[in-house]
Amino acid sequence: MTYLDLFTHLEALAVLTVIFILSLRFRFVDIGGIITSSIVGYLIYVFGGREYFLALLTFYLISVVFTKIRVRRVKNLQNKEDGVRGWRNVIANGGVATVAAVMAGLSTHEELFFAVYLGAISSAFADTLATEIGLLYPKMPRLITNMKEVKPGTPGAVTPLGYLGGLAGLTILTLLTSLVQKRLPVNEVAVTVYSSGLVGMTIDSLLGASIQAKYRCTVCGKLTESPHHCGKSAEHLKGFKLIDTHTVNFIATLVGATVALTILRYISY
Ligand SMILES: [Zn+2]
């Protein structure tokens, strides 16, 4: 029960303070994003433990580094606040994982919730890296549903480079997790991380291409995933208004967590 240990709380506070300062200094996330990710990080640290936090930190640091590289080389014209993540992004990518880590700390089925946690993190990590690295692809991406060429940044757009980036991230996560944890056998960690990550990022693209809301700007005529553009309300084209990019990310992490649970319950023992 790591959350009952005072030393764990002090360690979490110390580590998170360092990350908090670095995040402020390098503008990884906006202030709402920093506060939300500190809460998420703290809960994961004290209820899950160091191994859980290491997976989260890997996701966080590698994602922000690639976001910075990508923003420097190509701006995503879809998004004004490009490269600086807010609280919605943190909840969408880390909400399911946080619940899994808290459940792991409170329950007697710790290895089960550890797998669910890994599944949610893998999905968010693979999708974030695929998006950021995919935007560096020199050719036009294609929509995952009909494989037609679309503009970079279109919801549901995929590239071979993005998939490779996602796979590379999952490989790093598998290696680091295998080194530090003793709950699950290494092959189980690998199967969980790769399956949840690949299914999660594919579901994210499929939902992005289908049910996610899309708008057209009434001023400049551009297609956008935001209901506002050029300072005005944009015209709703298709998809459900309630389903934005954050909702899609959240559902994808839930699917990643479910894949991990299914693997642990029915495929391995
Ligand atoms: Zn516009």
Short mmCIF file of C-alpha atoms in Angstrom, two decimals, residues 66 70 128-137 159 161-162 164-166 168:
data_model
loop_
_atom_site.label_atom_id
_atom_site.label_comp_id
_atom_site.label_asym_id
_atom_site.label_seq_id
_atom_site.Cartn_x
_atom_site.Cartn_y
_atom_site.Cartn_z
CA PHE A 66 8.57 15.33 -30.26
CA ARG A 70 7.47 19.03 -34.84
CA THR A 128 0.33 11.10 -29.41
CA LEU A 129 3.62 10.01 -31.02
CA ALA A 130 1.90 8.84 -34.22
CA THR A 131 0.22 12.25 -34.51
CA GLU A 132 3.36 14.30 -33.82
CA ILE A 133 5.76 12.19 -35.91
CA GLY A 134 3.13 11.72 -38.64
CA LEU A 135 3.02 15.51 -39.13
CA LEU A 136 6.71 15.32 -40.17
CA TYR A 137 5.79 12.98 -43.05
CA THR A 159 0.84 7.99 -42.40
CA LEU A 161 5.79 7.32 -40.52
CA GLY A 162 3.20 7.98 -37.81
CA LEU A 164 6.39 3.66 -37.10
CA GLY A 165 6.67 6.47 -34.55
CA GLY A 166 3.89 4.93 -32.47
CA ALA A 168 8.96 3.02 -31.60
#
